[in-house]
Short mmCIF file of C-alpha atoms in Angstrom, two decimals:
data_model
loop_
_atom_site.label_atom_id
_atom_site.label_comp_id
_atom_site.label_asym_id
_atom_site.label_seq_id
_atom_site.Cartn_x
_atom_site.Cartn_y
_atom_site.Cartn_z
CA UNK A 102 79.10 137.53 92.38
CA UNK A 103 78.18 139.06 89.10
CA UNK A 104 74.04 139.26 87.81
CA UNK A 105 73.38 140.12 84.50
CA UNK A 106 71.10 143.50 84.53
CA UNK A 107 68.02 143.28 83.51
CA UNK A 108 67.69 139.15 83.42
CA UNK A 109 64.43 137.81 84.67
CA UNK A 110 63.89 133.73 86.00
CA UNK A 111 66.11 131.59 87.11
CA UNK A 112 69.93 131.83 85.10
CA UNK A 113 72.55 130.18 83.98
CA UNK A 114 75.60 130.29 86.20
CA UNK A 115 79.41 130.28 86.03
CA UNK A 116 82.02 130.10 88.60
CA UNK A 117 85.64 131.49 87.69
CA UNK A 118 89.29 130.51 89.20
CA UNK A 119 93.02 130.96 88.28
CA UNK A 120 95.50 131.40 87.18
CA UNK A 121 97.32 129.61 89.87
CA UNK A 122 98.71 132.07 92.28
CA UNK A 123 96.39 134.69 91.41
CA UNK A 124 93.16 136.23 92.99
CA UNK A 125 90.09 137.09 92.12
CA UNK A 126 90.50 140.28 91.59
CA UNK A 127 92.58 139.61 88.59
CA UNK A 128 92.10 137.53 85.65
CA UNK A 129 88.90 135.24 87.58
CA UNK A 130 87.14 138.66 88.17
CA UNK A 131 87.81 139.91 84.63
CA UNK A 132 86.24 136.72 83.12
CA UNK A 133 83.29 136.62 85.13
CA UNK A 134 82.56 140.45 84.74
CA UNK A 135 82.51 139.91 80.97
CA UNK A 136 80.51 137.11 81.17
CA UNK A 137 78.45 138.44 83.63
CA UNK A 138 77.24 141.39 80.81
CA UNK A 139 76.61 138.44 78.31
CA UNK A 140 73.86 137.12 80.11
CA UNK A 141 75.02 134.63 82.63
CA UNK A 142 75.09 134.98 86.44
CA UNK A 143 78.95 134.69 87.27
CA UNK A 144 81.19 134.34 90.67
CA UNK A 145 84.71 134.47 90.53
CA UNK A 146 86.38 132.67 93.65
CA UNK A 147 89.95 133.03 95.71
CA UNK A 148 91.04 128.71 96.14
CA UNK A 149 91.47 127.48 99.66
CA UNK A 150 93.92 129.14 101.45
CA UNK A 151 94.71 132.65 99.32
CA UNK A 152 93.33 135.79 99.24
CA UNK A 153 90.10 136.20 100.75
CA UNK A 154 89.19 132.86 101.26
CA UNK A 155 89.66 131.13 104.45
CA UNK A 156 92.17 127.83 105.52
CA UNK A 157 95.63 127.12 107.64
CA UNK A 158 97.97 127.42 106.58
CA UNK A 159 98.27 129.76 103.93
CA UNK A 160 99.19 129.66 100.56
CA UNK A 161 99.02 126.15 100.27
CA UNK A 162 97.91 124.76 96.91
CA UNK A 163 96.72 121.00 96.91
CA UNK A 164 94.85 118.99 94.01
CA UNK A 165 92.46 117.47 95.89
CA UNK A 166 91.31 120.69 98.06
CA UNK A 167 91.48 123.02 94.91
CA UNK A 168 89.12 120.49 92.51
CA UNK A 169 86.60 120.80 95.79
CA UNK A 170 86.70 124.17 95.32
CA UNK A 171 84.89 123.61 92.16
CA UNK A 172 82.57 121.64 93.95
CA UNK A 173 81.85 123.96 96.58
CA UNK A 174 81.29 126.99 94.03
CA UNK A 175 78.84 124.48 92.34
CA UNK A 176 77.38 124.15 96.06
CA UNK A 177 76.85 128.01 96.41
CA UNK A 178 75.51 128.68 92.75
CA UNK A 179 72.96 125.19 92.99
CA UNK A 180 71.38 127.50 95.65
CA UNK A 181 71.09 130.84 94.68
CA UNK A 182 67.33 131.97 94.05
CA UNK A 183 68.28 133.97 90.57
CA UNK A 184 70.39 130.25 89.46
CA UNK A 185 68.96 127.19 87.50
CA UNK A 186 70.70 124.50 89.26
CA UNK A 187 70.78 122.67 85.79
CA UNK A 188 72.56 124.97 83.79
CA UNK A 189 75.95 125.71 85.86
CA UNK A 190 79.27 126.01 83.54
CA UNK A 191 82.99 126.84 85.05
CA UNK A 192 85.63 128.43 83.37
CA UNK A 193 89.60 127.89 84.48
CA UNK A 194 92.43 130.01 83.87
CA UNK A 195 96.15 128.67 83.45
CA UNK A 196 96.91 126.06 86.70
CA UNK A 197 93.12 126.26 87.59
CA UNK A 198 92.13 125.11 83.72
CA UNK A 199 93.73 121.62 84.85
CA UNK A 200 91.53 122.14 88.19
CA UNK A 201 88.20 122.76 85.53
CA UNK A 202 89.14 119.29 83.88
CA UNK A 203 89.40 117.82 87.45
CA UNK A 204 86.39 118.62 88.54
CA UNK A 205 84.20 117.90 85.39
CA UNK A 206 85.61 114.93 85.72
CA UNK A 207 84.07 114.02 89.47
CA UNK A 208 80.97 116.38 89.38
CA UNK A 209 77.92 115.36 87.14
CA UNK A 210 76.52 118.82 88.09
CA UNK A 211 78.90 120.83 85.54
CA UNK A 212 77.08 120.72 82.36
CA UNK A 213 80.11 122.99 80.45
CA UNK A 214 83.83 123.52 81.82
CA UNK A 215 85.89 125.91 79.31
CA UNK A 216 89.78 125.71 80.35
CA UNK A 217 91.42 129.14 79.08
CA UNK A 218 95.43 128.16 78.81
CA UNK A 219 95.41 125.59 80.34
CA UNK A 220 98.04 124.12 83.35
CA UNK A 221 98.27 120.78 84.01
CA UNK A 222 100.11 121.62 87.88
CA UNK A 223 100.39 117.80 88.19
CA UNK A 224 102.41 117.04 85.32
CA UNK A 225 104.97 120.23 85.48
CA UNK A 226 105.71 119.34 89.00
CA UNK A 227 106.59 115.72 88.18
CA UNK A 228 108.26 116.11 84.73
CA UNK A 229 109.19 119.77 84.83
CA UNK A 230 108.40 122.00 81.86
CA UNK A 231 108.21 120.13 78.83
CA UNK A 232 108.85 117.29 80.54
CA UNK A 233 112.41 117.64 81.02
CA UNK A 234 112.67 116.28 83.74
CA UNK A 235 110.40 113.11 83.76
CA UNK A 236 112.76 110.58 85.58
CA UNK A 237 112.59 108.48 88.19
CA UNK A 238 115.76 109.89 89.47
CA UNK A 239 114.70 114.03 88.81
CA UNK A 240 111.79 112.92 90.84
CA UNK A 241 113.18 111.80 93.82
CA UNK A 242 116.06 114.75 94.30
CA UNK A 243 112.84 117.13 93.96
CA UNK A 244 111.10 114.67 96.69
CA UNK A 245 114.54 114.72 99.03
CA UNK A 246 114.86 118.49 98.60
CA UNK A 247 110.74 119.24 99.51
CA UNK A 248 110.56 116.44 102.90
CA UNK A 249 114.15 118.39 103.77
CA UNK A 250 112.13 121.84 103.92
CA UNK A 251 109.58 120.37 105.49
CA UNK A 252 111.92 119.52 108.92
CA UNK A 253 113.09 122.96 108.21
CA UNK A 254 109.46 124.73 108.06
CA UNK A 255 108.79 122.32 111.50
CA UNK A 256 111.54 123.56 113.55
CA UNK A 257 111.14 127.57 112.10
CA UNK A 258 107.26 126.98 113.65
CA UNK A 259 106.55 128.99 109.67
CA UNK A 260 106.16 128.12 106.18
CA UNK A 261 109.35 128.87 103.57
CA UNK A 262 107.27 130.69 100.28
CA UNK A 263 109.02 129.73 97.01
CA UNK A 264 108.88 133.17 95.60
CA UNK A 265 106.55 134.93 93.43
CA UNK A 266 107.62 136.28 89.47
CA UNK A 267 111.20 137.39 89.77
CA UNK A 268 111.85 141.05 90.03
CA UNK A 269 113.92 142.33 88.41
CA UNK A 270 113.46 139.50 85.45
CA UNK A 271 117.42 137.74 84.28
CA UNK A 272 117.98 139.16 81.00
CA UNK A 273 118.57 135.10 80.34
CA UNK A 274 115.21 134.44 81.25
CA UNK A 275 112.89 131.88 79.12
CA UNK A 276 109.74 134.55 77.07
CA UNK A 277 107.22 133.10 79.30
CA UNK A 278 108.94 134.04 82.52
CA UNK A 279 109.24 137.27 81.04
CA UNK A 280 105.55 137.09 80.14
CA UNK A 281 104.45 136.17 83.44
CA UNK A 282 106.79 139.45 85.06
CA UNK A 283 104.80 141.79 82.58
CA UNK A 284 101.67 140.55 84.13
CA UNK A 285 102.28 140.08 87.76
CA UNK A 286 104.54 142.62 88.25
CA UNK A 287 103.40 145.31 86.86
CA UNK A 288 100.11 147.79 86.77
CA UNK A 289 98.57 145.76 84.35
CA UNK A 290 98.29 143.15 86.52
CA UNK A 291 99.56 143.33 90.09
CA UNK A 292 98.04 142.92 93.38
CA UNK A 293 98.68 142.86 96.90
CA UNK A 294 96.70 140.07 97.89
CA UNK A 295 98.04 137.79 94.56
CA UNK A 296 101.12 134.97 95.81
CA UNK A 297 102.85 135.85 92.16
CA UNK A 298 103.03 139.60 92.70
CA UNK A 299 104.68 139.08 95.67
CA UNK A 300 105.94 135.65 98.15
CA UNK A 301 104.54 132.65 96.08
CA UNK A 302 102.77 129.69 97.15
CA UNK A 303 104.46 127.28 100.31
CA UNK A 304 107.60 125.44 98.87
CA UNK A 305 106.28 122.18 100.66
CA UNK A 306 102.50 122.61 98.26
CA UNK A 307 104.44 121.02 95.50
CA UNK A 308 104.55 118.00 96.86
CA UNK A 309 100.76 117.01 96.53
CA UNK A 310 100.92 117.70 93.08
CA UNK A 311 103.91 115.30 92.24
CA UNK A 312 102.31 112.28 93.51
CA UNK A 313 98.65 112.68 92.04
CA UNK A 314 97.57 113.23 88.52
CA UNK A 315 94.70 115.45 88.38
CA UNK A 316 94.00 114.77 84.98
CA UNK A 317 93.60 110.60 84.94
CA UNK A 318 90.08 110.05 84.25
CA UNK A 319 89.71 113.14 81.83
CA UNK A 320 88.21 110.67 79.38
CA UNK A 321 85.86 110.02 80.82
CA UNK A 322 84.11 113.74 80.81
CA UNK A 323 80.84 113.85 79.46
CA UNK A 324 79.51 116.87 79.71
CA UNK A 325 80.73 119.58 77.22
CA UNK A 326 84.83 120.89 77.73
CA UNK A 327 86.30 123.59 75.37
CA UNK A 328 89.69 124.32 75.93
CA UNK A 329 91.36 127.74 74.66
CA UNK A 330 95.20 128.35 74.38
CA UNK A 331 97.67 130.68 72.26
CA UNK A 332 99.26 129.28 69.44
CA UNK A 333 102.23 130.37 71.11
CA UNK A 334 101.82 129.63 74.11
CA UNK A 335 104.51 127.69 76.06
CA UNK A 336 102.19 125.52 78.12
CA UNK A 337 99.96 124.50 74.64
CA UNK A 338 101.14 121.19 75.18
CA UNK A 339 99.11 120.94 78.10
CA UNK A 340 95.55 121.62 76.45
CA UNK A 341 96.43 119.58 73.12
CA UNK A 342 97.71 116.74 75.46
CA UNK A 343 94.22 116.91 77.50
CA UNK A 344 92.01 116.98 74.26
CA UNK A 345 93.49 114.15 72.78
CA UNK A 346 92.23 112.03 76.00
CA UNK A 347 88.74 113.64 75.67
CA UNK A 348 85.80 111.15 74.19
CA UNK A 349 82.45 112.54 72.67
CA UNK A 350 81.30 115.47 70.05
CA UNK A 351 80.86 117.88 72.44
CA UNK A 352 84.80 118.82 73.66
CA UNK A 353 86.38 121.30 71.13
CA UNK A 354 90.44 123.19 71.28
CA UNK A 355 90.58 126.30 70.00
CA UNK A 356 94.21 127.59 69.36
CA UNK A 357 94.50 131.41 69.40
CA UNK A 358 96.81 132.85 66.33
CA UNK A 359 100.43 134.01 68.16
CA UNK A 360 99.04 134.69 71.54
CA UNK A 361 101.09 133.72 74.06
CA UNK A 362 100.33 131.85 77.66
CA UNK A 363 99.63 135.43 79.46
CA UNK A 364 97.41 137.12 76.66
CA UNK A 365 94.51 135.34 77.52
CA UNK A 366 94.89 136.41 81.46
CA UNK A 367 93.58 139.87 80.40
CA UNK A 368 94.15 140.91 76.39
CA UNK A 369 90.08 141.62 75.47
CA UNK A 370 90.97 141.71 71.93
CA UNK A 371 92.83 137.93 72.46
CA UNK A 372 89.98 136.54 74.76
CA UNK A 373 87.75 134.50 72.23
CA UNK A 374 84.54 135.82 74.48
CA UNK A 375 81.88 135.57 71.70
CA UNK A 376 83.48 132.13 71.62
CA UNK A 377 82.68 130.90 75.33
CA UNK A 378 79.31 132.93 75.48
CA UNK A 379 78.38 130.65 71.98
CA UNK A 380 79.39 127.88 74.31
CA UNK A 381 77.95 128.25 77.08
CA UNK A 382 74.60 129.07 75.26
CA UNK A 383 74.62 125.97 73.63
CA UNK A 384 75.44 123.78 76.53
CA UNK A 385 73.78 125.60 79.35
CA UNK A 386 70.19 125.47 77.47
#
């Protein structure tokens, strides 16, 4: 937990997550620091299951779980003596963006959600990037293939990890793989405790996320939602699809000139932060 120095009365309040397979101690902890010196009382948060955060077994990742993380940050902050219940905002990075949408969508108490480039986890498990592999038939190999590993995980008595970033990268490799290796894999962004620096999350976690859509009653949002992606950004697609189902005045995209998926994990000059504190200001009155 971050607190603003100097702030008197009761604050404003933000809880931080992502990007999926990360910890807190990257990205999540650099948002809510920043944030934190801008006036608002901040937490950044491991999900269920990783880092420091509690659960059996590990490194799972589930939609349902992971949106009630949300909820249970919201629970902690509604609490906290130096917190105005009334004015709590979350902010989502990559897979947990799609998580932000989620839970603005269920929890009344979130009066602002921003979701910094975005993931929709639901959608890239069933249809692949790009949706390249939205079939019927795609679907049920990758449905086969999962229930097989989970006989497999059964009799082993452990849980097969599908891998963090590649390292070394394939020369062949698409830019955002690339991307995500300069990140992960390196000083600028590795850590011991994070699945993509190092075994990735449970191959059997993907099936959750193929048979739920996170993301079905986004529409229906009415508190405040900015989303922020790179212009260049692979995974756009995901925050311009998601903004298009958004209703009201108060939801807003912001496209960042040729940033790519990964600048806005930890680039300060590409983090639009006088953007989300103008947000947040305005929404968390």
């Amino acid at each position: 937990m971050y607190e603003p120095k100097g702030a008197d009365g009761k604050l404003p309040a933000i809880a931080v997550c992502g990007p999926f397979g990360a910890v807190k101690e990257q990205a999540a902890g650099l948002y809510a620091q920043t944030m934190a010196k801008r006036g608002f009382l901040t937490i950044a948060f491991d999900p269920s299951f990783t880092g420091e955060s509690g659960g059996q077994p590990r490194y799972v990742a589930s939609p349902d779980i992971n949106t009630e993380d949300y909820q249970a940050a919201v629970d902690f902050l509604s609490i906290q003596d130096k917190v105005d219940p009334e004015r709590i905002g979350i902010i989502g990075i990559c897979g947990w963006g799609g998580m932000a949408i989620n839970a603005a969508a269920i929890d009344t108490r979130i009066k602002a959600t921003v979701a910094s480039t975005m993931y929709d986890m639901t959608r890239v498990n069933a249809n692949g990037y790009f949706d390249s592999e939205n079939s019927e038939e795609a679907r049920h190999e990758k449905r086969r293939a999962l229930n097989a590993q989970r006989i497999e995980d059964y009799k082993n008595g452990t849980y097969a990890l599908a891998g963090g970033v590649s390292d070394p990268m394939p020369e062949d490799a698409p830019f955002y793989f690339k991307d995500y290796h300069a990140y992960y894999k390196t000083d600028r962004g590795y850590h011991a405790r994070s699945l993509n620096s190092n075994g990735g999350w449970n191959v059997t976690s993907s099936l959750s996320f193929m048979n739920m859509p996170i993301l079905k009653y986004s529409g229906e949002i009415k508190s405040a939602v900015l989303l922020i992606h790179g212009e260049k950004a692979h995974s756009c697609y995901f925050s311009k699809d998601v903004y298009r189902e958004l209703k009201g005045d108060n939801k807003e995209l912001m496209i960042i000139p040729d940033a790519v998926h990964t600048d806005l994990y930890d680039q300060m000059d590409i983090i639009p932060f006088d953007k989300m504190s103008e947000f947040f200001k305005e929404n968390l009155k």
